[in-house]
XYZ file of C-alpha atoms in Angstrom:
583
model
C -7.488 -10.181 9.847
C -3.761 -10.932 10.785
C -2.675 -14.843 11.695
C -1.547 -13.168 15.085
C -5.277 -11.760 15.840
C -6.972 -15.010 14.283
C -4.284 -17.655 16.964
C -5.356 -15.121 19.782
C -8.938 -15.259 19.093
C -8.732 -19.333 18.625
C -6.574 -19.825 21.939
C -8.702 -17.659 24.085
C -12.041 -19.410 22.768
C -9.934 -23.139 24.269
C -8.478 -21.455 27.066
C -10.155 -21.895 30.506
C -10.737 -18.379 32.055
C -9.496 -17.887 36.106
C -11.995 -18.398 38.009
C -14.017 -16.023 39.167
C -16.218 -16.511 42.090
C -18.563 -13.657 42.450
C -19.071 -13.148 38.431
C -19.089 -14.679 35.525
C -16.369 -13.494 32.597
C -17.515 -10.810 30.734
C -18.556 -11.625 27.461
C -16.174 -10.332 24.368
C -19.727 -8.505 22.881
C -20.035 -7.034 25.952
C -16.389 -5.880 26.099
C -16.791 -4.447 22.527
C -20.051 -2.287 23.297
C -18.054 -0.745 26.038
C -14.929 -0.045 24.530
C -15.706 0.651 20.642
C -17.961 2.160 19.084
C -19.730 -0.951 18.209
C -23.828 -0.562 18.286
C -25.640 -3.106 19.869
C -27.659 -3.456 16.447
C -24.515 -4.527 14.821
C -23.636 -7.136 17.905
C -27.030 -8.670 17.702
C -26.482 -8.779 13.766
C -22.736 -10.331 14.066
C -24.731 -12.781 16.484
C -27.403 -13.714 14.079
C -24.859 -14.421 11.496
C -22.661 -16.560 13.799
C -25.704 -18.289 14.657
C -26.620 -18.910 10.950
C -23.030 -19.926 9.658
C -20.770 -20.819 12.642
C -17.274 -19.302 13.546
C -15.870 -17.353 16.114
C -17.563 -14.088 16.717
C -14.537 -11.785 16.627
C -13.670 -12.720 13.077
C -17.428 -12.066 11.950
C -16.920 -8.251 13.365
C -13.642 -8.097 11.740
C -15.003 -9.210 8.364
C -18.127 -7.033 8.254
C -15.398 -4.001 8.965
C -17.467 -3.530 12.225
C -14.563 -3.330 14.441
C -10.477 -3.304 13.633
C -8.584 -6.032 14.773
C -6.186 -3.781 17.019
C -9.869 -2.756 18.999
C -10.554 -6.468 19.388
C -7.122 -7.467 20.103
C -7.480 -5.184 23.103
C -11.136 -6.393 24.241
C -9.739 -10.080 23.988
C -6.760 -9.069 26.616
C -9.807 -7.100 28.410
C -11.402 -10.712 28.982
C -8.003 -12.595 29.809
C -7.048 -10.099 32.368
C -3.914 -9.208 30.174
C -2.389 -5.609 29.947
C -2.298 -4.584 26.734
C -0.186 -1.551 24.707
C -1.571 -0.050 21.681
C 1.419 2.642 21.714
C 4.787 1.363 22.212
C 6.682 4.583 21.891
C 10.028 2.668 20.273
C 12.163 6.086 21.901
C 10.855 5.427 25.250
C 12.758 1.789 25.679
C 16.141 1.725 26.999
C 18.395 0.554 24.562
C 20.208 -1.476 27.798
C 17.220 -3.680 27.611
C 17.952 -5.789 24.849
C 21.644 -6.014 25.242
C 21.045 -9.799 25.988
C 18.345 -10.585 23.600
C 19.207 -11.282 20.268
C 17.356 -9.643 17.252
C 16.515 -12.745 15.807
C 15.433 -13.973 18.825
C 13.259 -10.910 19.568
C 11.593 -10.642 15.337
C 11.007 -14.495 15.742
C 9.057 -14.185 18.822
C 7.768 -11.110 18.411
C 9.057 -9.873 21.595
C 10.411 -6.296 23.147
C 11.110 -5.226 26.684
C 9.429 -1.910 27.781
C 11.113 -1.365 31.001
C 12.894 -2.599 34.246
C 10.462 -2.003 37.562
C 11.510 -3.358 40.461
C 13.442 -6.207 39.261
C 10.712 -7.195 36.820
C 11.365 -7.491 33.300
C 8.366 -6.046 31.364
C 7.797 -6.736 27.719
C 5.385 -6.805 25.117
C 4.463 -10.217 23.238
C 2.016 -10.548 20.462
C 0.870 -14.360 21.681
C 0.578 -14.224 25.700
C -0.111 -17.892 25.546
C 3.739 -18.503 24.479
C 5.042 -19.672 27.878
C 8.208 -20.897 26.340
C 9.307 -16.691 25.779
C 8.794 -16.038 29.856
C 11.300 -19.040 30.299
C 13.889 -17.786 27.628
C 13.967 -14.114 28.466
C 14.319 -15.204 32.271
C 17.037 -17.302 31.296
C 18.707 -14.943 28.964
C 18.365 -11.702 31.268
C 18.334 -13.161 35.050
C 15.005 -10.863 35.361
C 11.405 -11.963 36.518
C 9.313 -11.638 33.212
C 6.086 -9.684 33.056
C 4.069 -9.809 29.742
C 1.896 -7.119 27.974
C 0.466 -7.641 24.695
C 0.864 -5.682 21.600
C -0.356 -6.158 18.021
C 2.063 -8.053 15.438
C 2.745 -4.896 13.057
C 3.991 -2.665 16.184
C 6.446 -4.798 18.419
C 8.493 -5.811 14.638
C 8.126 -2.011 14.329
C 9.379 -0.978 17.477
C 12.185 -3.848 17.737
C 13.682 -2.543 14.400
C 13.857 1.184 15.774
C 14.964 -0.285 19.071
C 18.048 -2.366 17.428
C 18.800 0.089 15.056
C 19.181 3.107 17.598
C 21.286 0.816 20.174
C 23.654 -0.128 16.403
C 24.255 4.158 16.593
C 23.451 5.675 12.372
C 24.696 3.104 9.956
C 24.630 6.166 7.053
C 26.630 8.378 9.509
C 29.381 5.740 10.435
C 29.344 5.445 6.779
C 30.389 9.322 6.454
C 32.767 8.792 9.234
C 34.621 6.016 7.630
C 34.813 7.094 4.010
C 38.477 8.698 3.612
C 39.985 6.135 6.120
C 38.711 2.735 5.713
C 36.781 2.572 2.553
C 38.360 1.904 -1.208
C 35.517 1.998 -3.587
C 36.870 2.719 -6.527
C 36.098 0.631 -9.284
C 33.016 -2.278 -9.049
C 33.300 -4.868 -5.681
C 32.398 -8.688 -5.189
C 29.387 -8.101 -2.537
C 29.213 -12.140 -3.031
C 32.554 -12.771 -1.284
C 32.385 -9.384 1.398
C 35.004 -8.782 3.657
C 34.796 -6.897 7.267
C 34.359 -3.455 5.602
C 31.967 -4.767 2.781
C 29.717 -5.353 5.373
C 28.972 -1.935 5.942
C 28.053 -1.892 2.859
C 25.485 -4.583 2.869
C 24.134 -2.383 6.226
C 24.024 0.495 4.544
C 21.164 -0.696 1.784
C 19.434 -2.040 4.670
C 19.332 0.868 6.418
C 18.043 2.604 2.981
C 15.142 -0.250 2.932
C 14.080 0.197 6.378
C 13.878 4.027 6.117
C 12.020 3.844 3.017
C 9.330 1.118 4.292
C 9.299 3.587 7.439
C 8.741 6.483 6.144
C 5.520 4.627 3.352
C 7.625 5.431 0.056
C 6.713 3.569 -3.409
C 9.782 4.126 -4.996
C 13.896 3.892 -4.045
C 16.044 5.808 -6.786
C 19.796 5.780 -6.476
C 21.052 8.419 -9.087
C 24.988 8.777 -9.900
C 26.454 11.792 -10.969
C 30.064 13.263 -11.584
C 31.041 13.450 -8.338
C 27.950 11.567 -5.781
C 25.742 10.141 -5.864
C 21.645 10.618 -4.323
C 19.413 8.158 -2.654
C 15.883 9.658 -3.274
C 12.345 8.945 -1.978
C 9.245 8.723 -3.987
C 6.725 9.954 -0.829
C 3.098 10.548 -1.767
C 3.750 10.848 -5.165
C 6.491 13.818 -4.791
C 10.153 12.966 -4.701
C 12.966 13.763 -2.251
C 16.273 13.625 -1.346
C 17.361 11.390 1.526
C 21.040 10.920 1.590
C 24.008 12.553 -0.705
C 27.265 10.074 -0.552
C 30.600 10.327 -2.485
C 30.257 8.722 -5.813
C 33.421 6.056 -5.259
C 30.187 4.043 -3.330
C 27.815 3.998 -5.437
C 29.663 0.805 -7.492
C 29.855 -1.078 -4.571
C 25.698 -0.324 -3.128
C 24.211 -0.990 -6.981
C 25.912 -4.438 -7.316
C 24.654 -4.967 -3.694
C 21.141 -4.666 -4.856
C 21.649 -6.329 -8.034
C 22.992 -9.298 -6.099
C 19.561 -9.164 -3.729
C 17.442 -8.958 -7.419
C 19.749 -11.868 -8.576
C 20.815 -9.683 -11.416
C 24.234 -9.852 -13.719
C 26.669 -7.693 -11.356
C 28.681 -7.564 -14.532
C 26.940 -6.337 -17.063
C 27.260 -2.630 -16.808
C 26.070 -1.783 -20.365
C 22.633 -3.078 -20.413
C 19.071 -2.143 -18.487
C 17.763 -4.639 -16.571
C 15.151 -6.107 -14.521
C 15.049 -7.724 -11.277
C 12.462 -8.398 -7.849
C 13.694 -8.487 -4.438
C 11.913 -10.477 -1.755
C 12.167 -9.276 2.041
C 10.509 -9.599 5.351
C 10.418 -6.135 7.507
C 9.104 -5.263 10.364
C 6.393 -8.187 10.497
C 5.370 -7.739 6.875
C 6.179 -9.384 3.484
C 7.246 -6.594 1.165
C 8.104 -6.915 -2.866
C 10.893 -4.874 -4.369
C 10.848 -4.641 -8.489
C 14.208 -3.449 -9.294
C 15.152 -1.603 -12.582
C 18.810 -0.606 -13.634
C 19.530 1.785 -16.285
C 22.690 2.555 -17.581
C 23.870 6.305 -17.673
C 26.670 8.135 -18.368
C 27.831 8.537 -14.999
C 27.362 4.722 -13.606
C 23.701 2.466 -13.082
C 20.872 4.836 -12.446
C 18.807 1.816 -9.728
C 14.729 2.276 -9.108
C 13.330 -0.082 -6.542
C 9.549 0.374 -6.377
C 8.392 -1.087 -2.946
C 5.062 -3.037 -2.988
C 3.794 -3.946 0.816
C 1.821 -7.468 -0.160
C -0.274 -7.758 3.295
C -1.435 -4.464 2.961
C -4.814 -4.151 2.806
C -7.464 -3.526 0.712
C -9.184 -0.252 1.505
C -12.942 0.228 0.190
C -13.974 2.597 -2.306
C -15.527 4.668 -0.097
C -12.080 5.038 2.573
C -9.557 5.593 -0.933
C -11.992 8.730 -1.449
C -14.631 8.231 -3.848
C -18.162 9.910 -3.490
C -20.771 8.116 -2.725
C -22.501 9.109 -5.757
C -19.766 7.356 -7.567
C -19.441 4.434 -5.453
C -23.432 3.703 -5.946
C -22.505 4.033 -9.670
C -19.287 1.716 -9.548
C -20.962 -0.900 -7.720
C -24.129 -0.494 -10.056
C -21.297 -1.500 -12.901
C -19.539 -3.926 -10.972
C -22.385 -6.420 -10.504
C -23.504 -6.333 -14.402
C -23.195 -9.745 -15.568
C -20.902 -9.155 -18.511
C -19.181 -6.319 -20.175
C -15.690 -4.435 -19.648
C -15.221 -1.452 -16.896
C -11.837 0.342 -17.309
C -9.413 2.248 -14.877
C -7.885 5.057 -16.838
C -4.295 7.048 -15.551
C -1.014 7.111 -15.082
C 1.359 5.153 -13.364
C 0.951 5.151 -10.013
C -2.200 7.082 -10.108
C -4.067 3.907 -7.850
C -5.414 2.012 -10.318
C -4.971 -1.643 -9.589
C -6.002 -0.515 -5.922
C -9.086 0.528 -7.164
C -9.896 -2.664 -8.790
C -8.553 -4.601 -6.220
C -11.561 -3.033 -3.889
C -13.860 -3.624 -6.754
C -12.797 -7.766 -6.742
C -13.354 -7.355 -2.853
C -17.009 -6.383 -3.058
C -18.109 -9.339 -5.433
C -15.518 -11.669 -4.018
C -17.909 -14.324 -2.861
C -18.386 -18.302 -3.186
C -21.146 -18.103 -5.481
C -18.355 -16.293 -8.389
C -15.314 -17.881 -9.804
C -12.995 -14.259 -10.142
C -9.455 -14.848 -11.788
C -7.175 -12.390 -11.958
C -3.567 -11.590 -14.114
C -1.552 -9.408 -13.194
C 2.075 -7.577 -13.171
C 2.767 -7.488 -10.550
C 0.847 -8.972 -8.300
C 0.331 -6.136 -5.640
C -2.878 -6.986 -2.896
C -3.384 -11.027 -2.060
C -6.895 -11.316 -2.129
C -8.041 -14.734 -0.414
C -10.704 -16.734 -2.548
C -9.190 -15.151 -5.713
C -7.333 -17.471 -8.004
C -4.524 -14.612 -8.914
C -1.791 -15.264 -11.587
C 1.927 -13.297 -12.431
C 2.723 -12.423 -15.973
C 6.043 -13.906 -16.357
C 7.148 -12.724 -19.648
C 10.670 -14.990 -19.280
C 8.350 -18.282 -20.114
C 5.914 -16.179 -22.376
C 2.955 -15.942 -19.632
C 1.820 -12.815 -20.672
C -1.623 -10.979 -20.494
C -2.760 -12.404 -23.596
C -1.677 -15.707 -23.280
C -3.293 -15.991 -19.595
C -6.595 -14.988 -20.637
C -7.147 -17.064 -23.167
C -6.491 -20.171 -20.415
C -9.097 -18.538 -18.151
C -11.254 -18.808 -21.069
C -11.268 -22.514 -20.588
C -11.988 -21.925 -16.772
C -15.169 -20.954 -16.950
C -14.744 -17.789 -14.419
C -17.372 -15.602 -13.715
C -15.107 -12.373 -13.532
C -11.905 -11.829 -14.740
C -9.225 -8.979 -13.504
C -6.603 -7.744 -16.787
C -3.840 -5.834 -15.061
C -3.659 -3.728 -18.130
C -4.314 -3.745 -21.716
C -1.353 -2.887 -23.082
C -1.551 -4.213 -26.987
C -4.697 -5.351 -29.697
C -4.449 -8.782 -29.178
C -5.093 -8.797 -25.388
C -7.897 -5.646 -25.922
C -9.694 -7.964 -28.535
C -9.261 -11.363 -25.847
C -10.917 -9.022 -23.316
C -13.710 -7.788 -25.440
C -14.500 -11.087 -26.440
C -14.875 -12.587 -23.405
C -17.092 -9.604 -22.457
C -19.479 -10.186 -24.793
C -19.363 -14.034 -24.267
C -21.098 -13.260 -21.182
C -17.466 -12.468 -18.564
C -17.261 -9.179 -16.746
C -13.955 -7.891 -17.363
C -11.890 -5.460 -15.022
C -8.765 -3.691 -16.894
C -6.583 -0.856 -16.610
C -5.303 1.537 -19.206
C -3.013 4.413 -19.703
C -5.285 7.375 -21.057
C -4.747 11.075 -19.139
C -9.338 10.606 -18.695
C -11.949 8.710 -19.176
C -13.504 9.732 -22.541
C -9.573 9.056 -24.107
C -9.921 5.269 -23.160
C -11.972 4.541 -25.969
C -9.890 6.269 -28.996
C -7.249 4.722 -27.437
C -8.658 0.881 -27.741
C -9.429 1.967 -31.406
C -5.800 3.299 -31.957
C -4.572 -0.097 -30.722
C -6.897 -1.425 -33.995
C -10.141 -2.482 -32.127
C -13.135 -2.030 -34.490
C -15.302 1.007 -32.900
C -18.191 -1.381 -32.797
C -16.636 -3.822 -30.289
C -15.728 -0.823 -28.117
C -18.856 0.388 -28.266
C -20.781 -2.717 -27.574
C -18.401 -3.847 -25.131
C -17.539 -1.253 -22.177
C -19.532 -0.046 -19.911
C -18.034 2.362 -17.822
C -14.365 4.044 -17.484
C -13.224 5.687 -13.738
C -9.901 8.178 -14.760
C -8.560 8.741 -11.514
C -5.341 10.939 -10.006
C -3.777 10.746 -6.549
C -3.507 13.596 -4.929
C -1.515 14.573 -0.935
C -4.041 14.601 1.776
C -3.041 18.225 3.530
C -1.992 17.403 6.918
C -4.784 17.994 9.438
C -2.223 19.199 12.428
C -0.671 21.924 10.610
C -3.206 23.284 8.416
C -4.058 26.773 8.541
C -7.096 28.785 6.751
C -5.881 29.951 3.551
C -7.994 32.970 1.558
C -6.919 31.783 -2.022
C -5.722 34.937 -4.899
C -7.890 35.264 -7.355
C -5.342 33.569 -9.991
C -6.522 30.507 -7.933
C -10.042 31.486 -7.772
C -9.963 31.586 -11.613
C -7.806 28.346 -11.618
C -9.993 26.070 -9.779
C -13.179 27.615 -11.427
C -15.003 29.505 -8.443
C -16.493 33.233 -8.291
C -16.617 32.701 -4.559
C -16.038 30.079 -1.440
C -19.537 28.678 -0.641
C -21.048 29.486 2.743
C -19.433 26.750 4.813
C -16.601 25.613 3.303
C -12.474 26.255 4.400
C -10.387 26.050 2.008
C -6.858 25.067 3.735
C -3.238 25.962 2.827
C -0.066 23.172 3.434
C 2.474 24.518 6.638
C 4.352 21.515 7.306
C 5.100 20.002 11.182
C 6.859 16.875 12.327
C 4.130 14.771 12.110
C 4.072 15.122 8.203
C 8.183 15.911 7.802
C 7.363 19.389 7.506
C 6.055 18.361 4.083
C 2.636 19.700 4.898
C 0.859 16.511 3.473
C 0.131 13.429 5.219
C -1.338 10.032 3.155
C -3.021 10.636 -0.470
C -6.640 10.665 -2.001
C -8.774 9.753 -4.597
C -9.792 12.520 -7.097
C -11.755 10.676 -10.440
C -13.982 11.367 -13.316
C -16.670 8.135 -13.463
C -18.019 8.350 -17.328
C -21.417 6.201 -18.049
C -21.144 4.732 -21.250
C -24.964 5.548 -22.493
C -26.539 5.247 -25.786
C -24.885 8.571 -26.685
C -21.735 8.253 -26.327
C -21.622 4.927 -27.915
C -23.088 6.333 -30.745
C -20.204 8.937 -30.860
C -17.748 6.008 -30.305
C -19.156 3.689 -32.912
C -18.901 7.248 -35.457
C -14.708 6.847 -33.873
C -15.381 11.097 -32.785
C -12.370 12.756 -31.187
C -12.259 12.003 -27.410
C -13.163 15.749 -26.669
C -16.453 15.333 -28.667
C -16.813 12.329 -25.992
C -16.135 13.700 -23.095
C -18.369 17.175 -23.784
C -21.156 14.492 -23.990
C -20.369 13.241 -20.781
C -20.274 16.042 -18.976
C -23.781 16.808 -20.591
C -25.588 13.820 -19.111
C -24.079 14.601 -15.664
C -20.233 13.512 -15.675
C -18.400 15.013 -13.212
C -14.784 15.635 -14.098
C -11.116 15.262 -12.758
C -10.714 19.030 -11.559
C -14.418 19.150 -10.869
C -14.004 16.397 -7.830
C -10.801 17.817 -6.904
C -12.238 21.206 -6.391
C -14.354 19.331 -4.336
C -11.897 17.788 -2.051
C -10.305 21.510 -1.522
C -13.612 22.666 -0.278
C -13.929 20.166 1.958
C -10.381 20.884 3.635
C -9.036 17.269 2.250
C -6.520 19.357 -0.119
C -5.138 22.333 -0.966
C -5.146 24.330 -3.788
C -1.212 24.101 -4.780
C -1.987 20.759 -4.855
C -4.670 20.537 -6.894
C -2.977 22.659 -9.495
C 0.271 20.380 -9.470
C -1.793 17.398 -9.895
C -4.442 18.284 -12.582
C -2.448 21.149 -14.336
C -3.482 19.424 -17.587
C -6.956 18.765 -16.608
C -8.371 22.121 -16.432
């Protein structure tokens, strides 16, 4: 639950309600049987629990994922008599508006006017019980003030699309300006900017903000002879966003190496950096990587939201077969499960929703990680920072002494933290770790390439999820599709079964005409039985492994992805780009 919906919640259980002669207030419960789809079995239980332990009744809901907190941000204003606006619609507000409100002013207070009606000003707050705003914004724009309420995430949204429209296209004043005002040959001090360095400056904002807009994980910035190419890393698939003349491209890199408090200098060497920025209401972690090339600094920014938040296994698109299984694992009392796949396949999300589900008072979980990507409160979570030699290794071995319960590896990545994990595994820990294998039965030839003795494998893991990301087809553009037979034969099926529509990708504005909106889970969960450890412990080839799984049931990468096709999640081009390897 935001700060924002927890201060409402707390101020409107202190506040003293108008009166109301005829009728009491309605009760928030109440409220939230009428206006969600809340059961009353699930009030009553909320009730009990509240009853039992104390606290405020909107954050029980909110916990138990019984309601969302934009549904009871709107049932609180419901009971205060306050308007409130779940849609915003940024391209709706007059840019005129906030001509006398500054943008500091406005992302502080977490303010924007909607309109001017009848001499009233009306805007949206995210606290109504802020008098102090009414006062300013009468005092700043000689209007009447009249105050909606919106959530935290969508006023910082809308004042950033707001400001930036009424600023007019920083990239295309950029264009504009190029043969007449701008010299950029040749590296420049961002550190000491003048006037026209400033556009500069706005111009890597303006990439940031479009690239936090628009949900991309990674920022590249590519030179070549003559431009350079700011691409987007969008559900997994890269694209170009802007093409500029390459006499910039100096001047933007040593702008972002000056924001990752890099060496603007050196030119010759890689190196590594994080930048650390507040947008549009949320804290958001840049890790910055240069490379040197032969036409100037190749720069990769991969963009890490931190107060995003942790999905379950069931919403990132596991079946519930598998998620019976994976929490079946999760609450052994020792042993080692493993997340197998490449980067940026979802891994450390996966476990993150695994430390959610046995997060609880009762366990001491510690975590290590690089980096750092969901805060998980009640979670003692610690950065490898190889500069002072905290790494993997080294960490573990001090949570040893901490007696945890459960322990989190961000990956295993050498023998001597594999052999720290497995140990602590069979001292009676239960370890969570990631690992780069392309599926689940390669995980264990790969701990015994790293020089782990097949036995400790063996005795030591008990389960291994491989897992791929794959686009979500976009569910206002898709059309039927009757697949060939080449993709009959690719995705294994003599026929569609009676039921099932299998979708094709058209592309509208809602998904950028990319055809794909958001991304899904497609996994292989392999059971480490008797079996297969007996294979393992024998060190057989990881294709002798996995035949064995599939033999007691496993279900495999292109398996669940055929799956998702049939059940109109995917598409078949999609499938085939993602598990071309797999079949």
């Amino acid at each position: 639950m935001s700060e924002q919906t927890r201060l409402i919640i707390t101020r409107a259980a202190a506040s003293t309600p108008p009166p109301a002669p005829t009728r009491e207030p309605e009760k928030i419960g109440q409220i939230l049987l009428k206006h969600t789809s809340l059961s009353q079995e699930q009030l009553n239980e909320a009730l009990r629990i509240q009853q039992e332990e104390g606290g405020l009744l909107g954050e029980i809901l909110v916990r138990k994922n019984l309601i969302v907190p934009h549904e009871l941000m709107r049932a609180l204003c419901v009971q205060l008599g306050v308007r409130f606006v779940e849609d915003l619609k940024p391209n709706d507000i007059d840019v005129k508006l906030i001509q006398e409100i500054p943008i500091n002013y406005a992302k502080t207070k977490e303010v924007i006017p909607l309109a001017l009606e009848d001499g009233t000003l009306q805007v949206a707050v995210s606290d109504p019980f802020n008098e102090s705003i009414q006062e300013d914004l009468q005092v700043l724009t000689g209007h009447p003030v009249s105050v909606a309420v919106s959530t935290s995430m969508r006023i910082q949204e809308a004042i950033n699309r707001v400001y930036e429209r009424a600023s007019s296209n920083i990239v295309e004043k950029l264009e504009d300006d190029y043969e007449e005002t701008y010299d950029l040959e040749g590296p420049m001090d961002i550190l000491e900017a003048t006037e026209h360095d400033s556009q500069v400056i706005k111009f890597v904002n303006s990439i940031l903000f479009q690239a936090v807009k628009e949900k991309a994980s990674d920022i590249h910035i590519e030179p070549y002879e003559k431009d350079f190419v700011v691409r987007f890393r969008v559900d997994g698939v890269l694209k170009d966003k802007i093409r500029q003349p390459k006499r910039a491209h100096a001047a933007i890199s040593s702008r972002i190496k000056v924001m990752g408090q890099l060496d603007i200098a050196e030119k010759r060497l890689p190196q590594d950096g994080r930048i650390k920025i507040k947008m549009a209401g949320k804290d958001v972690d840049l890790r910055l990587s240069t490379v040197p090339t032969n036409f100037g600094e190749r720069v990769v920014m991969r963009i890490l939201e931190q107060a995003s938040t942790v999905l379950a296994l069931e919403q990132l698109g596991f079946s519930p077969r598998s998620c019976a299984l994976i929490e079946k694992l999760i609450f052994r009392k020792y042993g080692i499960i493993l997340v197998t796949g490449p980067t940026g396949s979802g891994k450390s999300t996966t476990l993150s929703a695994c430390l959610v589900k046995l997060n609880s008072p009762e366990r001491n979980i510690m975590t290590v990680e690089d980096p750092i990507e969901y805060q998980i409160p009640g979670i003692n979570q610690v950065q490898v920072n190889t500069k002072i030699e905290l790494t993997f290794a080294r960490a573990l071995r001090a949570f040893l002494r901490q007696n945890p319960d459960i322990i989190m590896v961000g990956e295993i990545r050498d023998k001597e933290t594999a052999e720290i994990a497995i140990n602590a595994s069979l001292t009676g820990h239960l370890v969570l770790s990631t690992l780069h294998t392309n599926d689940a039965a390669g995980a264990a030839t790969r701990l015994i390439d790293m020089g782990v003795e097949p036995f400790l494998v063996a005795s030591s893991v008990l389960g291994i999820v491989a897992q791929r990301l794959i686009r979500r087809v976009c569910t206002k553009c898709r059309e039927p599709h009757q697949p060939t037979e080449f993709e009959m034969q690719e995705i294994g099926l003599q026929s569609i079964p009676q039921g099932a529509t299998i979708f094709k990708a058209v592309g509208c504005p809602s998904c950028s005409h990319t055809g794909y909106s958001g991304r899904t889970v497609i996994h292989e969960l392999m059971i480490v039985d008797d079996a297969i450890r007996s294979l393992i412990i024998r060190n057989s080839d990881s294709g002798t492994v996995k035949k064995q799984a599939i033999e007691a049931g496993m279900i495999t990468l292109r398996e669940d992805g055929v799956q998702k096709v049939l059940q109109g999640h995917t598409t078949v081009d999609e499938l085939m780009r993602a598990t071309h390897a797999e079949a």
